[in-house]
XYZ file of C-alpha atoms in Angstrom:
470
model
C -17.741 -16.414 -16.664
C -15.748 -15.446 -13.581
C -18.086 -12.636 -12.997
C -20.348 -10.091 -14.874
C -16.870 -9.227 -17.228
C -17.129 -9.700 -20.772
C -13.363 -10.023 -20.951
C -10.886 -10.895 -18.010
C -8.324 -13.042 -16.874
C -7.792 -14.387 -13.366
C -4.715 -16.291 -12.410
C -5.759 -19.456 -9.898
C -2.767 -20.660 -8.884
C -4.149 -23.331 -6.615
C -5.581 -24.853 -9.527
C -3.383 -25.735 -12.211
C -0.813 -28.693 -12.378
C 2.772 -29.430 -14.115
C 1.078 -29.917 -17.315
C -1.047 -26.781 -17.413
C 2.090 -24.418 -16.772
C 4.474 -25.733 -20.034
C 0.634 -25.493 -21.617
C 1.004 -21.731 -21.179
C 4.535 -21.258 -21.808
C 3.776 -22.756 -25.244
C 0.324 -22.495 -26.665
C -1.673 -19.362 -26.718
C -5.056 -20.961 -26.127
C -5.784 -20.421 -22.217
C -9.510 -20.849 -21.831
C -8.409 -24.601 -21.469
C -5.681 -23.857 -18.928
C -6.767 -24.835 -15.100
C -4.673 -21.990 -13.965
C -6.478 -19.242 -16.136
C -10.265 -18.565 -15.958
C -11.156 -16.723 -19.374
C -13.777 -15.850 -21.282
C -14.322 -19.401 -23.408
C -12.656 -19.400 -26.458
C -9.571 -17.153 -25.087
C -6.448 -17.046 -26.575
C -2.828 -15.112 -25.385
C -0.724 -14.255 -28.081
C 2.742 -13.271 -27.267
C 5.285 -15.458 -25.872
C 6.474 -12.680 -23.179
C 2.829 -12.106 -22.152
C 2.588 -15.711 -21.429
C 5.826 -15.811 -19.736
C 4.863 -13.348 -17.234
C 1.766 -14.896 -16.397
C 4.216 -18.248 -15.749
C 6.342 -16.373 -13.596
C 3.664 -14.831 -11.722
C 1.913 -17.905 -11.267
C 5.131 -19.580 -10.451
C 5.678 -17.162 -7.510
C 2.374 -17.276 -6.292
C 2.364 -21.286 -5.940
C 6.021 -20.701 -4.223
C 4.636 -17.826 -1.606
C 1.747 -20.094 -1.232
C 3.467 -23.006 -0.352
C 5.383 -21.414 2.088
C 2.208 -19.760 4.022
C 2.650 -20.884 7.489
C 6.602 -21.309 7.650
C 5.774 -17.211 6.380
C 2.967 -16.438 9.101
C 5.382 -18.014 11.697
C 8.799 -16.613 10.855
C 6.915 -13.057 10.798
C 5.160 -14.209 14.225
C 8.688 -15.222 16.039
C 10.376 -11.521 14.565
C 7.963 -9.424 16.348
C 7.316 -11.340 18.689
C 11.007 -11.138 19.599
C 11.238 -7.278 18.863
C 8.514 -6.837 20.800
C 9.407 -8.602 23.869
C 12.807 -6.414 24.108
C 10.777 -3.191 23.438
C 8.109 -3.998 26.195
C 11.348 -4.959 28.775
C 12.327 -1.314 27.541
C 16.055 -2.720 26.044
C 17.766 -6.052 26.192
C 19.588 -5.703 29.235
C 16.570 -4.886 30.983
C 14.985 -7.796 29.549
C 17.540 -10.286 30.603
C 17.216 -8.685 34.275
C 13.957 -8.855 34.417
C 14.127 -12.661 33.135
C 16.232 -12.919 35.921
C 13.767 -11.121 38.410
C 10.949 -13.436 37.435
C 9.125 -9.756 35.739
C 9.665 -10.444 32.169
C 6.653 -8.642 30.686
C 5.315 -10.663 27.715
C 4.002 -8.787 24.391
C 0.318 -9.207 23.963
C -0.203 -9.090 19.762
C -3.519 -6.615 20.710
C -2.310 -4.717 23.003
C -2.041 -1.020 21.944
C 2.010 -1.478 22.875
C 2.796 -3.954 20.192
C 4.400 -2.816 17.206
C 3.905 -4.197 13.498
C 7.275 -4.886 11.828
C 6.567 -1.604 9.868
C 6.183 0.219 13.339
C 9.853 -1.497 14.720
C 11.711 0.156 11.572
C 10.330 3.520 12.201
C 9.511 4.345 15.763
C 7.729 7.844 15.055
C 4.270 8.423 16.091
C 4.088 11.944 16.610
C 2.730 14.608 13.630
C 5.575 17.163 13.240
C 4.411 19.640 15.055
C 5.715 22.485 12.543
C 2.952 21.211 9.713
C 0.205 22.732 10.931
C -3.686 22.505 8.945
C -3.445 25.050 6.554
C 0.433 24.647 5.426
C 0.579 23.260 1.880
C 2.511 20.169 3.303
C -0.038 19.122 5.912
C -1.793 17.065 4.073
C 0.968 15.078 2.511
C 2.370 14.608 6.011
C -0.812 13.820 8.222
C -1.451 11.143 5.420
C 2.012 9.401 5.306
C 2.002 8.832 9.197
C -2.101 7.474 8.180
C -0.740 4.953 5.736
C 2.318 4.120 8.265
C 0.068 3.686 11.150
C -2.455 1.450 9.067
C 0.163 -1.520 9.322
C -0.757 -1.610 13.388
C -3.324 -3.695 15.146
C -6.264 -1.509 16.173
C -5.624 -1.007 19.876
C -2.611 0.584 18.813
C -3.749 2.551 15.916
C -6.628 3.731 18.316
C -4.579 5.110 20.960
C -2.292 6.812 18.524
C -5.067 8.733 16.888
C -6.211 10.000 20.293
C -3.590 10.289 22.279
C -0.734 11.167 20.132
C -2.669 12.926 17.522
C -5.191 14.352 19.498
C -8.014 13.543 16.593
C -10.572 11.512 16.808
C -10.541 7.456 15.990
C -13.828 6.763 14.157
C -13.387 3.063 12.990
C -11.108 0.270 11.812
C -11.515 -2.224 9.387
C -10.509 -6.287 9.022
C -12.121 -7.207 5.427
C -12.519 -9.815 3.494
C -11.558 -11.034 0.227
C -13.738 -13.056 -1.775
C -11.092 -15.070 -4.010
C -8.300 -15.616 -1.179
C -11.223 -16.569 1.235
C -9.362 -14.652 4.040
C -9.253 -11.305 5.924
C -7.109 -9.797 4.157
C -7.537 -6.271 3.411
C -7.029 -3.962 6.569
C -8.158 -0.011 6.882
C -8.684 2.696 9.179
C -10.502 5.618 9.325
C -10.631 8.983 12.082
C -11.055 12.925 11.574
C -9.824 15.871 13.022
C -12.432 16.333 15.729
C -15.713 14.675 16.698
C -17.783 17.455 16.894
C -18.372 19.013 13.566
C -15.342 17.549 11.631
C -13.655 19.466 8.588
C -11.472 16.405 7.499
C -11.865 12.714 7.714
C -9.067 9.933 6.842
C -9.082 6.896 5.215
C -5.805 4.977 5.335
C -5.571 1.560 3.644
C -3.080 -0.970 4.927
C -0.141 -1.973 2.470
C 1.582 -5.418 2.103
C 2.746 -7.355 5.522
C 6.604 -8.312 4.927
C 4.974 -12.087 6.049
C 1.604 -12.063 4.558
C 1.426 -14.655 2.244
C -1.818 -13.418 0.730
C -1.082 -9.668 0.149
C 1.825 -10.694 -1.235
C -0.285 -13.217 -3.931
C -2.165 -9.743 -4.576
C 0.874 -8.189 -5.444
C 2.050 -10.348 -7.732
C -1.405 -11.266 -9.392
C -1.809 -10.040 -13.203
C -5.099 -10.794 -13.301
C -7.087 -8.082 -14.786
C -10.508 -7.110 -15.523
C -11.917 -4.946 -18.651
C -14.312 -2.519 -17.016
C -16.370 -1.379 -20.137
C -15.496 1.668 -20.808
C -13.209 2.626 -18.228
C -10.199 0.329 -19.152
C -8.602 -2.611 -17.754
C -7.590 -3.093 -14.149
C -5.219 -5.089 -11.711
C -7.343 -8.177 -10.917
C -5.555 -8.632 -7.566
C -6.446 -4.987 -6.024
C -10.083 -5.589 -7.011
C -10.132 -8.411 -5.736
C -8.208 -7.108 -2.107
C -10.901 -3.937 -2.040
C -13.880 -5.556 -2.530
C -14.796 -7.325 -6.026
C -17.402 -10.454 -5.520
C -17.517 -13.987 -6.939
C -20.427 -13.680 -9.803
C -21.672 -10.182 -9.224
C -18.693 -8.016 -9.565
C -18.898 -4.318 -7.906
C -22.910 -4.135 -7.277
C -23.927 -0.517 -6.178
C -25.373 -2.182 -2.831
C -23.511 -4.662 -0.749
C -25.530 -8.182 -1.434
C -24.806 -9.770 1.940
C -24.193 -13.666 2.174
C -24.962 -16.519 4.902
C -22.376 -16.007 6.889
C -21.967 -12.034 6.593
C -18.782 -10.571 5.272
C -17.252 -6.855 5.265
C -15.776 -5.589 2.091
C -13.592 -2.812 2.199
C -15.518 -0.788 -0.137
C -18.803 -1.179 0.958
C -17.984 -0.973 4.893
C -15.977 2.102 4.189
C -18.431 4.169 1.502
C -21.385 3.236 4.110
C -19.320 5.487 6.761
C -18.383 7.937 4.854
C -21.368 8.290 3.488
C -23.103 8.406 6.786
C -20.557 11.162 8.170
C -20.467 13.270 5.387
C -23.907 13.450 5.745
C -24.357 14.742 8.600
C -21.424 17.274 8.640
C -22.168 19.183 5.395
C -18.658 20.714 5.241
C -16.443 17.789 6.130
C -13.887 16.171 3.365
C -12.256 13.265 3.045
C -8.734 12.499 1.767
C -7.209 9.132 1.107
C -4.125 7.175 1.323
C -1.923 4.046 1.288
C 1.627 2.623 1.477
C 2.233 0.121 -1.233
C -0.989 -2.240 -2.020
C -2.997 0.913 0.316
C -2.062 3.609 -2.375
C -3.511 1.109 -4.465
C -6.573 0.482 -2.717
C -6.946 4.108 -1.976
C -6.811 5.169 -5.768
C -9.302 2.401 -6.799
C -11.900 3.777 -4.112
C -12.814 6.699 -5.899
C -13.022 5.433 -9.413
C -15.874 2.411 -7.849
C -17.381 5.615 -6.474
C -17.534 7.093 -9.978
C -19.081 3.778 -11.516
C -21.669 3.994 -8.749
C -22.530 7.589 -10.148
C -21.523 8.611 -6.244
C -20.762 12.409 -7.797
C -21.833 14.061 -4.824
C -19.098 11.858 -2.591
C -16.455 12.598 -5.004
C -16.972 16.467 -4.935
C -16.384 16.189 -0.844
C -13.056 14.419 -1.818
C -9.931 16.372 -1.151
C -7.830 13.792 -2.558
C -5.596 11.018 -2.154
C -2.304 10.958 -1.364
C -0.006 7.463 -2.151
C 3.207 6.019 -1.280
C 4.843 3.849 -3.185
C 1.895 2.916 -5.156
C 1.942 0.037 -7.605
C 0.497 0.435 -11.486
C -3.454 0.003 -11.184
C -4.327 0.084 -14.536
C -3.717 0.419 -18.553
C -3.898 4.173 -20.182
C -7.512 4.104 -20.674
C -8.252 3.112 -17.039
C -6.169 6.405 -16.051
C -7.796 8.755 -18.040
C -11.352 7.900 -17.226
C -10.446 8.310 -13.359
C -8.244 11.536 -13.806
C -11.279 12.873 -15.774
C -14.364 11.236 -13.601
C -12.833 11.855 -9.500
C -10.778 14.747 -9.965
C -11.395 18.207 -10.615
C -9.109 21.585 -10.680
C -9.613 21.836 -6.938
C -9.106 18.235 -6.070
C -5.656 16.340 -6.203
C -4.221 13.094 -6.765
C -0.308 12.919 -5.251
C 1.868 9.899 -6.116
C 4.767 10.050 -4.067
C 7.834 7.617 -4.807
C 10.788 7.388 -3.326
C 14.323 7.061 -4.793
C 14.806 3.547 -6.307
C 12.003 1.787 -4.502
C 10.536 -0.924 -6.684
C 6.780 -1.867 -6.023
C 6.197 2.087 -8.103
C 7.983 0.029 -10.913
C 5.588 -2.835 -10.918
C 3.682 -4.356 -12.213
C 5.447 -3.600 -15.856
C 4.887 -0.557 -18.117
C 5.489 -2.346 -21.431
C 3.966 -3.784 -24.556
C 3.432 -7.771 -22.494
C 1.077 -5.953 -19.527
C 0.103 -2.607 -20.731
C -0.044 -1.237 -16.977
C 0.520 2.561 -16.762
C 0.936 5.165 -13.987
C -1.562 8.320 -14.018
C -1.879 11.533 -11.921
C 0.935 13.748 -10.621
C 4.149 12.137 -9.750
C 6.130 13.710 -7.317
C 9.864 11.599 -7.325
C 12.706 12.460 -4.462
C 16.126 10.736 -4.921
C 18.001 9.288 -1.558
C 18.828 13.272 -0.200
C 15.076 14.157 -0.585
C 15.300 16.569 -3.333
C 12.220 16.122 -5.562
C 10.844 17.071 -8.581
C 7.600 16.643 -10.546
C 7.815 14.139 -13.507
C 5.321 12.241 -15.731
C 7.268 9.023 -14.903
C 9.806 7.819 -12.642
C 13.179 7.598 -13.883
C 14.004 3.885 -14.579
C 10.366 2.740 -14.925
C 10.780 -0.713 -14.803
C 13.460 -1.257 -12.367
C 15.602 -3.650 -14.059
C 17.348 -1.611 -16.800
C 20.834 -2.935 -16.643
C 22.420 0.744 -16.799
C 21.003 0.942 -13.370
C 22.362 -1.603 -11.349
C 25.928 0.335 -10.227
C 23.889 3.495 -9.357
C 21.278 2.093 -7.005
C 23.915 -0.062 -5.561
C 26.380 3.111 -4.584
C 23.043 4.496 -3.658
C 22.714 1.910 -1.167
C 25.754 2.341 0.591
C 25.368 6.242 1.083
C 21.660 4.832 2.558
C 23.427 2.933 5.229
C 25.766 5.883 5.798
C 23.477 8.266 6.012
C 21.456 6.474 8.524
C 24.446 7.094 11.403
C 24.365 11.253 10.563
C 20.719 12.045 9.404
C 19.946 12.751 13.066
C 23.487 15.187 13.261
C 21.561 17.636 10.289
C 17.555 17.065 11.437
C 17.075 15.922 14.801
C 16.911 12.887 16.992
C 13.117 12.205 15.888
C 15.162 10.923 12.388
C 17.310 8.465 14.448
C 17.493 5.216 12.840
C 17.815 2.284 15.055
C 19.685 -0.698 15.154
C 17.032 -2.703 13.061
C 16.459 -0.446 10.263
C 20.120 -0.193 10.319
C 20.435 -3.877 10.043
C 18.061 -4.194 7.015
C 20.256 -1.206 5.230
C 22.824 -3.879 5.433
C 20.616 -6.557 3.837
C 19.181 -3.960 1.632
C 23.022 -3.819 -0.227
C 21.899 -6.875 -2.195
C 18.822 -5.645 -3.181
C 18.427 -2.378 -2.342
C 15.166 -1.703 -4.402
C 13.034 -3.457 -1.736
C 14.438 -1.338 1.152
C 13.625 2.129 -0.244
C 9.935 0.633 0.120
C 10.070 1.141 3.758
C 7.857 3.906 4.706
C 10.953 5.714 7.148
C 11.947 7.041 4.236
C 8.283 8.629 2.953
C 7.843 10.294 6.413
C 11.296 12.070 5.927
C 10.380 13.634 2.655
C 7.107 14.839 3.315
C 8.625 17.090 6.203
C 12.214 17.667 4.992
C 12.146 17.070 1.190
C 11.822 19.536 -1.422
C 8.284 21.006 -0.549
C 6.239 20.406 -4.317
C 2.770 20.841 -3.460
C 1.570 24.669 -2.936
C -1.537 26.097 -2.049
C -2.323 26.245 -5.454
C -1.145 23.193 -6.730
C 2.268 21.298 -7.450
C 5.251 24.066 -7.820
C 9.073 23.279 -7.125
C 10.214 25.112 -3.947
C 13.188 23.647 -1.794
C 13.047 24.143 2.004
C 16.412 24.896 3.803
């Protein structure tokens, strides 16, 4: 048994050979494969269920195989965007080559910028959300998920110097199945002394992270009794252990490890406290709005109630599927309340929101309140969003033309809203790219910032209500 699971199935893609992969394109018994760890006995049924284990499998090998070339492709990109922001601008740089001053980027200083932080620049709040304004929220915790792609001198000085708030602690966890650090967080509040609000922000997936992409793409999945059956790979990223599962209290190893979940609960818990009237809301980009759902519902299989009712709820961007039907309902009815909120925010045609499938072969399903803006930032509240799985072909044409008004709209967007929406010469450069597939590029979180303060305002002091700004 891979753990305390009466029935699972985890994906080991460094396992398996040639042989084991036709195995589970054609025959339906898997406890037998190398690549599948099942309960014994096991069997698949369903040719396109097995397919999309193949592919998935398939994938992961292929990201796996290219790790380093990855790491170090990623590594010489910032490195080089870097080194021309640090020089101030490429002319400068040159000159000060020249000079013998070339200023070199240090990858922990708090100057250097993630790949994330080179396509939007922004690290300012807008200063017309203030606490108290419906939208603050929703805005404070998009630049939280943002900022959580940054190395932590940078996210530190950004919290305290741009926001003014207070830095508290940031997080470099491990995973038990990918053997790595892997799983990144931060957390700070609005003031030090007698906080009302504390943030958790989970990091999403690095463009050149081999293993956050492998948790992506994994279709593992557990069967929580009970509760419903869950993406394997997010477990696994916020804190799931080899043999023991999701034990109340962390069962420390020779050598020590931190697990998101545990790390993060123990300072919460510890704040909240001692600051009877503080809250705590959180969020994500991508694999972080998946992280940052799945933290509440381990709270509520932990019986943590009296964490839960100091929630004031979590707020996700681009959020990946989680779960089957079941799984939704028992955390929509066990973490939230009337006066509590769950936000999933999705932009335009962006496709992790679309993965991993809603269909018969996977059974994954969205939950909570979906609030869906198309490419001018008008938004409305829908169950689903509209093409749920991407790939319908009706689709194609439309997100295409909607690609090319992205890359025009990138040269006038600061004409209507300011020069804080400027989009540089990088972001406009990967609007180019994003013509081919233009899916991936409404991912980026510029976009997610823009609608929280110019979109169609949905959420209201009393809950979600249409309501379009000027």
């Amino acid at each position: 048994m891979a753990d305390c699971w009466d029935d699972y199935l985890v994906l080991k893609p460094r396992d398996g050979g040639l042989r084991d992969l036709f195995q589970l394109l054609f025959s339906s018994n898997i406890s037998k494969n190398d690549y599948i760890e099942s309960p014994e006995g096991a069997t698949l049924e369903g040719a396109k269920r097995r397919m999309l284990l193949f592919i998935s499998i398939v994938l992961q090998r292929t990201i796996l195989f290219t790790k380093k070339p990855m790491f170090w492709v990623g590594y010489c990109i910032e490195f080089l965007l870097n080194l021309v922001s640090e020089n101030k601008n490429l002319l400068t740089l040159v000159l000060n080559m020249i000079r013998g001053k070339l200023k070199l980027p240090d990858k922990k200083s708090p100057t250097f910028r993630s790949l994330i932080g080179h396509v939007d620049h922004r690290l300012q709040l807008d200063k017309t959300i203030k606490s108290g304004d419906a939208r603050y929220l929703a805005a404070l915790s998009v630049m939280a998920a943002k900022l959580a792609y940054e190395n932590e001198a940078f996210t530190k000085q950004t919290v305290n110097e741009h926001w003014k708030m207070e830095f508290i602690e940031f997080y470099d966890c491990w995973d038990d199945y990918q053997e790595a650090l892997s799983t990144q967080a931060f957390m700070f509040c609005d003031k030090l002394v007698e906080p009302g609000l504390i943030v958790v922000a989970f990091r999403g997936t690095e463009p050149f992270d081999a293993n956050a992409w492998c948790t992506d793409i994994d279709f593992s999945w557990y069967e929580l009794p009970g509760i419903g059956k869950v993406h394997g790979g997010f477990m696994k990223a916020l804190g799931l252990q080899k043999q023991v599962g999701w034990p109340k209290e962390i069962q420390q190893r020779s050598p020590p490890r931190t697990f998101a979940y545990y790390a993060i609960k123990e300072k919460l818990k510890e704040i909240l406290g001692r600051h009877k009237q503080a809250q705590f809301v959180l969020t994500g980009h991508s694999l972080g709005g998946a992280l940052a759902i799945l933290f509440p519902t381990i709270l509520a299989i932990h019986g943590d109630e009296w964490m839960l009712r100091r929630m004031a709820g979590v707020y996700t961007f681009g959020q990946p599927r989680v779960g089957d039907e079941k799984f939704g309902e028992f955390v929509m009815q066990h973490c939230f309340n009337r006066n509590q909120a769950y936000y999933r925010f999705v932009y335009c045609n962006d496709i992790v929101p679309r993965l991993p499938y809603d269909d018969k072969a996977l059974l994954f399903k969205h939950f909570g309140t979906c609030l869906y803006y198309n490419s001018h930032y008008d938004g409305q509240i829908v169950i689903e969003e509209p093409n749920k799985n991407y790939f319908a072909p009706w689709s194609m044409l439309p997100r295409h033309i909607n690609a090319v008004w992205e890359l025009i709209r990138s040269f006038i967007i600061r004409y209507r809203w300011g020069s804080d929406y400027r989009e540089g010469w990088f972001l406009r450069f990967l609007r180019v790219l994003g013509l081919i597939f233009p899916g991936l590029l409404d991912h980026n979180p510029q976009d997610y910032v823009n609608l929280t303060r110019q979109g169609t305002t949905l959420i209201t002091s009393t809950g979600v209500e249409t309501f379009k700004i000027d």
